CSV table of C-alpha atoms and ligand atoms in Angstrom, one decimal:
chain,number,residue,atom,x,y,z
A,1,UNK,CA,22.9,10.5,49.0
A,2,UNK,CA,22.7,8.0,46.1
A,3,UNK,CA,22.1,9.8,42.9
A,4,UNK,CA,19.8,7.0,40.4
A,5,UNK,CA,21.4,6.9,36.9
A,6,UNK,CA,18.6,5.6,34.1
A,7,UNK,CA,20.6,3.2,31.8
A,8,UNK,CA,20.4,4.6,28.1
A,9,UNK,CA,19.0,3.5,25.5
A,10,UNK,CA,19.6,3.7,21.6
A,11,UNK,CA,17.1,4.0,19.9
A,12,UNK,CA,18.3,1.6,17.4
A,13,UNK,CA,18.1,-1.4,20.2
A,14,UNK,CA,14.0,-1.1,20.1
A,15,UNK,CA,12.1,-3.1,17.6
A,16,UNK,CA,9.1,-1.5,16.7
A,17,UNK,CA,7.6,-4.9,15.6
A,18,UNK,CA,4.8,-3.6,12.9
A,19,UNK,CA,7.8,-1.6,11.3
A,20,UNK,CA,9.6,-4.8,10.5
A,21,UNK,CA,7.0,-6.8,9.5
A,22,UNK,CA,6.2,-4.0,7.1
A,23,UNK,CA,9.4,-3.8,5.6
A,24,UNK,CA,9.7,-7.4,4.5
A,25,UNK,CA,6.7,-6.8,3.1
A,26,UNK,CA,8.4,-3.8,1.2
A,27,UNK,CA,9.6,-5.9,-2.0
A,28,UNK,CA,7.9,-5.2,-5.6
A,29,UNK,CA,6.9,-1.8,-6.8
A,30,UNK,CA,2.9,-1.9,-6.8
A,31,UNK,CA,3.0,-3.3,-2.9
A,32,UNK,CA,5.9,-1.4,-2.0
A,33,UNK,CA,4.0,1.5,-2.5
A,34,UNK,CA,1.0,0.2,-1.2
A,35,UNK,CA,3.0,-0.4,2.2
A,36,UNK,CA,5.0,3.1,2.1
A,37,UNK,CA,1.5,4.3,2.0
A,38,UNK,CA,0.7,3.2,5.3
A,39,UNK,CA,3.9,3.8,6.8
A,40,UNK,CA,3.4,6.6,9.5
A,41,UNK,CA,4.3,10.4,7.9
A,42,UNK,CA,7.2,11.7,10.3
A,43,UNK,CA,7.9,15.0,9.5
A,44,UNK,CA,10.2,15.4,13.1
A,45,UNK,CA,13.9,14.6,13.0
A,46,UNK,CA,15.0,11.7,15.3
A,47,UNK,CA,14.5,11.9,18.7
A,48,UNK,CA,17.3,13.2,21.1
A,49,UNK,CA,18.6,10.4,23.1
A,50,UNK,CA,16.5,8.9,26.0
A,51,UNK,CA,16.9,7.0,29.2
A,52,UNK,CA,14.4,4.0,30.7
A,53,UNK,CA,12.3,5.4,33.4
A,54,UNK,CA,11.5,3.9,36.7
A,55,UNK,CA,7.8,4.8,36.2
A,56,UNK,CA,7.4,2.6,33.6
A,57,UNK,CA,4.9,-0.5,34.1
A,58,UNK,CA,6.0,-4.1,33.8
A,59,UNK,CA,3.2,-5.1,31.2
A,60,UNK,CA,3.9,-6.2,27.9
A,61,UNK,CA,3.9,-3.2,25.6
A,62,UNK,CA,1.3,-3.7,22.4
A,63,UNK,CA,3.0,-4.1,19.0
A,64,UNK,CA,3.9,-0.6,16.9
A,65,UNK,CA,1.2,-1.7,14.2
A,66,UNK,CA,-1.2,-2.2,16.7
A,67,UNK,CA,-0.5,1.2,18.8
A,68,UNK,CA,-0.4,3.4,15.2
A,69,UNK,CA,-3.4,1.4,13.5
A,70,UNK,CA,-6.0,1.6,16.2
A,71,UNK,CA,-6.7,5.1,17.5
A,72,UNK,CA,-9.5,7.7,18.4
A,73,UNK,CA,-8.3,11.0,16.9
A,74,UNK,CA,-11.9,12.7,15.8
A,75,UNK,CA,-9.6,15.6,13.9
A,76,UNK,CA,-9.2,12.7,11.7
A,77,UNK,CA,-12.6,10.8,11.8
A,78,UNK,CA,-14.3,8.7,14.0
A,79,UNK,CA,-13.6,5.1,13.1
A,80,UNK,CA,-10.7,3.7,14.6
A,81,UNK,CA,-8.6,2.8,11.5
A,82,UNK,CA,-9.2,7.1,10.1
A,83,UNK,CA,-6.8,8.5,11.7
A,84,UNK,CA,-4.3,6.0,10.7
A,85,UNK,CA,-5.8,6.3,6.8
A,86,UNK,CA,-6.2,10.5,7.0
A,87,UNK,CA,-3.0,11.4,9.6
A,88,UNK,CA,-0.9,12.3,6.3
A,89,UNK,CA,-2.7,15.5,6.0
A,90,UNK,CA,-2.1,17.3,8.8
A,91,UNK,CA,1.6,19.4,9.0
A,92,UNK,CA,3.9,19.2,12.0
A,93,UNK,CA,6.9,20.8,11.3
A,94,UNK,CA,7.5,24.1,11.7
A,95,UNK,CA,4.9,23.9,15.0
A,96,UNK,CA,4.9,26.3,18.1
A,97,UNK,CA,3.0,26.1,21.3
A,98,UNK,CA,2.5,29.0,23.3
A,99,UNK,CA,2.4,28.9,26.9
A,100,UNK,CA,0.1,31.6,28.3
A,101,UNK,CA,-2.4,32.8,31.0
A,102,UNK,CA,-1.9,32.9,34.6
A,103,UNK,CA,1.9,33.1,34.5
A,104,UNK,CA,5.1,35.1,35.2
A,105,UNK,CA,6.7,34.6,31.9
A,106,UNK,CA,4.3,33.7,29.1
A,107,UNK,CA,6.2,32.0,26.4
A,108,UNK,CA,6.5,30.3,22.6
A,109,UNK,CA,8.5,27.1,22.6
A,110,UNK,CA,8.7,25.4,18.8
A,111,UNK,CA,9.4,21.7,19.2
A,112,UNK,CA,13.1,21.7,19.4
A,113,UNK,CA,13.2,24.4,21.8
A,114,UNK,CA,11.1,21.5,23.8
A,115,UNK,CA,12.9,18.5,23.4
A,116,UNK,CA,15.6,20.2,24.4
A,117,UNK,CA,13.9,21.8,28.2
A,118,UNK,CA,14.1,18.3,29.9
A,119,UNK,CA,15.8,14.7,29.5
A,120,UNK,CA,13.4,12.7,27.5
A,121,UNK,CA,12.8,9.2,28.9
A,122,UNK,CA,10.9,6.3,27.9
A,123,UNK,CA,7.9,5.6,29.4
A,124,UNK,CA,5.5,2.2,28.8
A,125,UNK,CA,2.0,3.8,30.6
A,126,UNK,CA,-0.8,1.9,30.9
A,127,UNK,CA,-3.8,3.1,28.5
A,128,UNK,CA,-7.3,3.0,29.5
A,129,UNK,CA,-10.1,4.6,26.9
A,130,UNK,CA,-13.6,5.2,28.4
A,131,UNK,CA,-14.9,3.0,25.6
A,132,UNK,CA,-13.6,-0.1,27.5
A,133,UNK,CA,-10.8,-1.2,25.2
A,134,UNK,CA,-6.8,-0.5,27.1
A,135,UNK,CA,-3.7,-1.0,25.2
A,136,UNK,CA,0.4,-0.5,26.8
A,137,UNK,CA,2.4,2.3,25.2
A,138,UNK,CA,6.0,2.8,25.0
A,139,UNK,CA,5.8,6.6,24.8
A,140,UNK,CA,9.1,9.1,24.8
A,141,UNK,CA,9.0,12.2,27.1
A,142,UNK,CA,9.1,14.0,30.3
A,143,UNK,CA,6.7,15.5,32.9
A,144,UNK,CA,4.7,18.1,32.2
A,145,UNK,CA,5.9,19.9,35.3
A,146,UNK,CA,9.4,20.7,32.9
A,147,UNK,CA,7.5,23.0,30.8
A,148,UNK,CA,4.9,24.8,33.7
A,149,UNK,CA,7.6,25.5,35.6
A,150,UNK,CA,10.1,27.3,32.9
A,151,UNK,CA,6.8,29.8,32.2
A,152,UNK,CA,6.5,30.4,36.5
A,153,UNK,CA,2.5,29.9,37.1
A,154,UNK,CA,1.3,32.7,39.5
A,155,UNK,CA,-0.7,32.1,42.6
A,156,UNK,CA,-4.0,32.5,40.5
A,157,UNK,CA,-2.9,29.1,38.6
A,158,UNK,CA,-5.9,26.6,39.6
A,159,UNK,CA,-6.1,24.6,36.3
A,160,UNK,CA,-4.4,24.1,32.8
A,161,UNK,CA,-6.2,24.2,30.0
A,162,UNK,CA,-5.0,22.5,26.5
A,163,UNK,CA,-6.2,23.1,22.8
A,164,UNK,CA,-5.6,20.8,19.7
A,165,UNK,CA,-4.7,23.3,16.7
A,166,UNK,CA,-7.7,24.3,15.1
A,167,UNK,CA,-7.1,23.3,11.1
A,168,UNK,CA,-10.0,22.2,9.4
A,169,UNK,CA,-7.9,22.2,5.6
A,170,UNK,CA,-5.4,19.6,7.7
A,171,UNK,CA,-8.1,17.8,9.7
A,172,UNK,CA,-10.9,16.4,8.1
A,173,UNK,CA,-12.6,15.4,10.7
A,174,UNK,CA,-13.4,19.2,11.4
A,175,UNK,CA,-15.2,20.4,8.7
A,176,UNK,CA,-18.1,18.0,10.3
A,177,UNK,CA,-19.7,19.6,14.0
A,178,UNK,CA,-18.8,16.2,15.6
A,179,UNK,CA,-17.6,17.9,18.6
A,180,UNK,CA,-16.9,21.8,19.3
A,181,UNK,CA,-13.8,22.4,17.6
A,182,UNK,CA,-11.1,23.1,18.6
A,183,UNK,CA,-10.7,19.9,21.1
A,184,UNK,CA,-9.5,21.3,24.6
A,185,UNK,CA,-9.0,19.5,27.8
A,186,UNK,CA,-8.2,19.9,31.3
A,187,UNK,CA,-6.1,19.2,34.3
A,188,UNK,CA,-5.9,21.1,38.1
A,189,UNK,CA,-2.6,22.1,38.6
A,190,UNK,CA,-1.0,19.8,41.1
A,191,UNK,CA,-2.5,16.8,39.0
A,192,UNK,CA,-0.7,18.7,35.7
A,193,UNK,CA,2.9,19.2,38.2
A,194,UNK,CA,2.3,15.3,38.9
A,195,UNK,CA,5.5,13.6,37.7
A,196,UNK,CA,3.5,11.0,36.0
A,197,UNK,CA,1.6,12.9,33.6
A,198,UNK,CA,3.8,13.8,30.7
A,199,UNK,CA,4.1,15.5,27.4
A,200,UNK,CA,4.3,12.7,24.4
A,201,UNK,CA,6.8,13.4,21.7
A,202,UNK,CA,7.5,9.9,20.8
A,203,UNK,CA,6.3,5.9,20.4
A,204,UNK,CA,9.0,3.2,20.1
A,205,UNK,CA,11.7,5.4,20.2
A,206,UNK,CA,11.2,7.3,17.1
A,207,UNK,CA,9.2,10.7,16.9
A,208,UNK,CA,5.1,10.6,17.3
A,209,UNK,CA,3.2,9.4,14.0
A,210,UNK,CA,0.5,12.3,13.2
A,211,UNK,CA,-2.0,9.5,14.1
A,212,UNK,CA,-0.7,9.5,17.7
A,213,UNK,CA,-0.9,13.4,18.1
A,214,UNK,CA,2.3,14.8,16.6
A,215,UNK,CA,4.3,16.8,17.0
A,216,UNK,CA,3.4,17.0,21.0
A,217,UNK,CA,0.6,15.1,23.0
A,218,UNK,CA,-0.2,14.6,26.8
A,219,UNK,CA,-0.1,11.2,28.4
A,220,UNK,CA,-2.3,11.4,31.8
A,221,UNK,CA,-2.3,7.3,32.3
A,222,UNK,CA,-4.4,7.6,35.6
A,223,UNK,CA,-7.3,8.9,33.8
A,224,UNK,CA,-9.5,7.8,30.6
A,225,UNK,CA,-7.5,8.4,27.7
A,226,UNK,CA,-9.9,11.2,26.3
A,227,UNK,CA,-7.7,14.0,28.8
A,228,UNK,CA,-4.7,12.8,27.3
A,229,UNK,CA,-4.9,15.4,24.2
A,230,UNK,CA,-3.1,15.2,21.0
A,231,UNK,CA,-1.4,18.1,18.9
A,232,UNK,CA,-1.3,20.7,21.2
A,233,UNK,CA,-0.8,24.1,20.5
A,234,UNK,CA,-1.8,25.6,23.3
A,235,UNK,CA,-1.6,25.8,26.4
A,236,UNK,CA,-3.1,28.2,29.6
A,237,UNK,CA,-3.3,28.8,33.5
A,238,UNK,CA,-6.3,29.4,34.7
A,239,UNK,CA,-8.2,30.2,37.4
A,240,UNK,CA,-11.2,28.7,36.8
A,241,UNK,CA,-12.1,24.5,36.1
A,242,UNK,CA,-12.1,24.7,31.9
A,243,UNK,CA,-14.7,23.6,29.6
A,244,UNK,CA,-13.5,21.3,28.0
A,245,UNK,CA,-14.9,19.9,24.4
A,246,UNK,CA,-16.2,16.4,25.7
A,247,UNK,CA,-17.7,18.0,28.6
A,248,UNK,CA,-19.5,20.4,26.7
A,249,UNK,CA,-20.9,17.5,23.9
A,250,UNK,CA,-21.9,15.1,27.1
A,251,UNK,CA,-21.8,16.6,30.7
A,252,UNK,CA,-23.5,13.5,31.7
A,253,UNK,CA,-20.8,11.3,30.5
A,254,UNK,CA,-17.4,13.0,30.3
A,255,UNK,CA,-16.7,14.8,33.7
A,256,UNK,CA,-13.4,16.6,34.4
A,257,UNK,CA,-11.5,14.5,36.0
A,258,UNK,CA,-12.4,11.6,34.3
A,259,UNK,CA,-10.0,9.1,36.8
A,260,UNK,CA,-9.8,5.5,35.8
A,261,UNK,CA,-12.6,4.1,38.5
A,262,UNK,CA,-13.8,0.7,37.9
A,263,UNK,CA,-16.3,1.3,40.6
A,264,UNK,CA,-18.3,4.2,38.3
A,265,UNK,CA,-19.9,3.2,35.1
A,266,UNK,CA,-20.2,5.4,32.1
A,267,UNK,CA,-23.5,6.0,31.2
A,268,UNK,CA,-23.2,3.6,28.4
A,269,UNK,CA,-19.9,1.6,29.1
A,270,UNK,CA,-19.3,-0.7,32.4
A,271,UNK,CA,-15.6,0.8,33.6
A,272,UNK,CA,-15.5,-2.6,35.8
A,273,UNK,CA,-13.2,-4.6,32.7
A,274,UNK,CA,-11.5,-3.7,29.8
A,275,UNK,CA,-10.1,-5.4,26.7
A,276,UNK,CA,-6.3,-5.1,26.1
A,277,UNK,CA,-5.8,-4.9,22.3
A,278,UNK,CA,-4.3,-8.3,21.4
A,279,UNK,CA,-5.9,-10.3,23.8
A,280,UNK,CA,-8.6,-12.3,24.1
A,281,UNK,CA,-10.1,-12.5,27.8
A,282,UNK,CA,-10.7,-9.6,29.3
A,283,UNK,CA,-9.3,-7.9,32.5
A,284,UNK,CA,-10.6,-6.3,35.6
A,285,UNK,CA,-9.7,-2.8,35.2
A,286,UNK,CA,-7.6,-1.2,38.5
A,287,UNK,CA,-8.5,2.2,40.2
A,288,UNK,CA,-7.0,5.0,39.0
A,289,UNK,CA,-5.3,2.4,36.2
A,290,UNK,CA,-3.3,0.8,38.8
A,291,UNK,CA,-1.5,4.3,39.6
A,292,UNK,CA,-3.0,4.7,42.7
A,293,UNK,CA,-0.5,4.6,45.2
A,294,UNK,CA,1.3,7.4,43.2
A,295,UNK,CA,-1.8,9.5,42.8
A,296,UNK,CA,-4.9,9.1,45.1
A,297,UNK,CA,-3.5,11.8,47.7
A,298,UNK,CA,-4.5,14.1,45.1
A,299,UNK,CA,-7.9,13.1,45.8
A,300,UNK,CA,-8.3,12.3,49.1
A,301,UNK,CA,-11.4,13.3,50.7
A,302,UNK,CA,-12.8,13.8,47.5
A,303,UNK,CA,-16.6,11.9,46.3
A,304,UNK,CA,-15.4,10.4,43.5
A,305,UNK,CA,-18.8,9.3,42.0
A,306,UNK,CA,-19.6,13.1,42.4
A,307,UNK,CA,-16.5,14.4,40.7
A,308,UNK,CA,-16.0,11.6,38.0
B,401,MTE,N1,-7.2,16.2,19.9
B,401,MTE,C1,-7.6,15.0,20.2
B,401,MTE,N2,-7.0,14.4,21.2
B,401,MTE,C2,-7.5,13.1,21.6
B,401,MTE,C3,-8.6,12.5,21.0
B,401,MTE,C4,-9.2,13.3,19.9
B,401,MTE,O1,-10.2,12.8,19.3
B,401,MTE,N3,-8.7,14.5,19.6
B,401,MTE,N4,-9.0,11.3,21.4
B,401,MTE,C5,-8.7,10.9,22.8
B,401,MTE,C6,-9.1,9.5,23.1
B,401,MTE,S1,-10.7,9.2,23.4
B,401,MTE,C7,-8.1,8.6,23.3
B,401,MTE,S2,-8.6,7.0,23.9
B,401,MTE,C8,-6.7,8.8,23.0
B,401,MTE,C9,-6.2,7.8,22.0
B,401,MTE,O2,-4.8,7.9,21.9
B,401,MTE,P1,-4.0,6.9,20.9
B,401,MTE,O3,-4.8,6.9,19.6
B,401,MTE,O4,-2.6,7.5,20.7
B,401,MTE,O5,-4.1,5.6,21.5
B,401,MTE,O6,-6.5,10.1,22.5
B,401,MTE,C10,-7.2,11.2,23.1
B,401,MTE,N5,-6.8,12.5,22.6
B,402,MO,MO1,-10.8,7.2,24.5
């Protein structure tokens, strides 16, 4: 048996480009706090070390700046650049999420308590938002699975379901009916215990900006980026598929499962391309995000323009 050992990584060795480039800037008092004004509130401690991990994709990771600056995040407002401008509002630390529903041991977990339940890796996932725009995303964590398993789902466990916290002094975004608040999304089980779909608690090596959904987020990178929820405080076994808050503003539009498939439009977006942040031309968008040989047994036999 050959046991794989995942090089390490300091922290220190990744440049999170936008970060530098900042700090130069950092040099007289009026624009130095101009800049430390835009700098992304962290209110985590480092992140524990973290190794590279094979399921990471060979494309060229976008820049810090642009992966912090450019961001859907409705808690915060519905242009790109709010949640960026309103992120500094919103509180991470302390901040528990509780594990409950269809399980043997339902549990609380704060954030240290987490970071410490599984190795953390690094993970560059491809990105892919419903609106047609992709980006590449160095992200810190580990599966999902890590955490499902420590609360024992029962035989009843069909689906997770996962809820933003629900904070409309903190979040701006909802003392307006934009969408039904709280934001909650959805997986079924064996695509939640799916090694690639992992819980986010850091970009470029250093803990998750609130714009990026700190303290905790999901990555999904098969599917549209919508299910790959920010903030979480909760999270539940179920039996039954959940509602989940884009479903319920636009049925029509923002189905549960949601896979990447370039072959089934959105209502009012062509999935066929997409436009990687940074570049000009754009690309033909791959099923399932280019994950498929990893993930379509999940949905084989499946119509997947029925069950988009
Ligand atoms: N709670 C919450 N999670 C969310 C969203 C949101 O508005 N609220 N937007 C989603 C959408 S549409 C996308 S494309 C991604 C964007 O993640 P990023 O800003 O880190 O790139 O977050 C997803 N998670
Ligand atoms: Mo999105």
């Amino acid at each position: 048996m050959s046991i794989y050992t995942p090089p390490r990584i300091d922290p220190s060795e990744i440049t999170p480009e936008g970060l530098y480039l900042r700090r130069r800037e950092l040099m007289t008092g009026a624009a130095a706090l101009a800049a430390a004004a835009l700098l992304p509130k962290a209110e985590a401690n480092a992140l524990p070390t973290f190794y590279k991990s094979k399921y990471s994709t060979a494309d060229k990771a976008n820049s810090y700046n642009e992966i912090i600056s450019y961001n859907n995040f409705y808690e915060f407002g519905t242009d790109k650049g709010d949640p960026a401008e309103h992120a500094g509002s919103l509180h991470t630390n302390p901040w528990t999420v509780e594990v409950t529903g269809e399980v043997t041991t339902p549990k609380r977990f704060d954030i240290d308590a987490l970071l410490k339940l599984a190795p953390l890796e690094e993970r560059i996932y491809r990105h892919r938002c419903v609106e047609g725009w992709s980006m590449v995303i160095p992200w810190v964590g580990y599966s999902l699975s890590n955490l499902l398993k420590q609360v024992q789902p029962t035989s009843k466990a069909k689906y997770v379901e996962f809820t933003t916290l629900m904070a409309p002094e903190q979040f701006p975004g909802q003392r307006q009916a934009v969408l039904d608040w709280p934001y909650v999304e959805g997986l079924r089980i064996d695509e939640a215990m799916h090694p690639l779909a992992i819980l986010v608690f850091g970009l470029y090596g250093k803990p998750l900006p609130n714009q990026n959904g700190a303290p905790i987020r999901l990555s999904v990178p098969w599917k549209y980026g919508f299910k790959s929820i920010k903030s979480i405080v909760k999270i539940r076994l179920v039996e039954q598929q959940p509602m989940t808050a884009w479903y319920k503003a636009a049925p029509n539009e923002y189905g549960f499962y949601s896979n990447v498939n370039p072959e089934v439009d959105h209502p009012r977006w062509s999935q066929a391309t997409e436009r990687r942040i940074g570049e000009f031309f754009k690309r033909k968008t791959l099923m399932f995000n280019g994950y498929g040989d990893e993930v379509a047994g999940m949905y084989k036999g499946m119509d997947l323009r029925r069950y988009f």
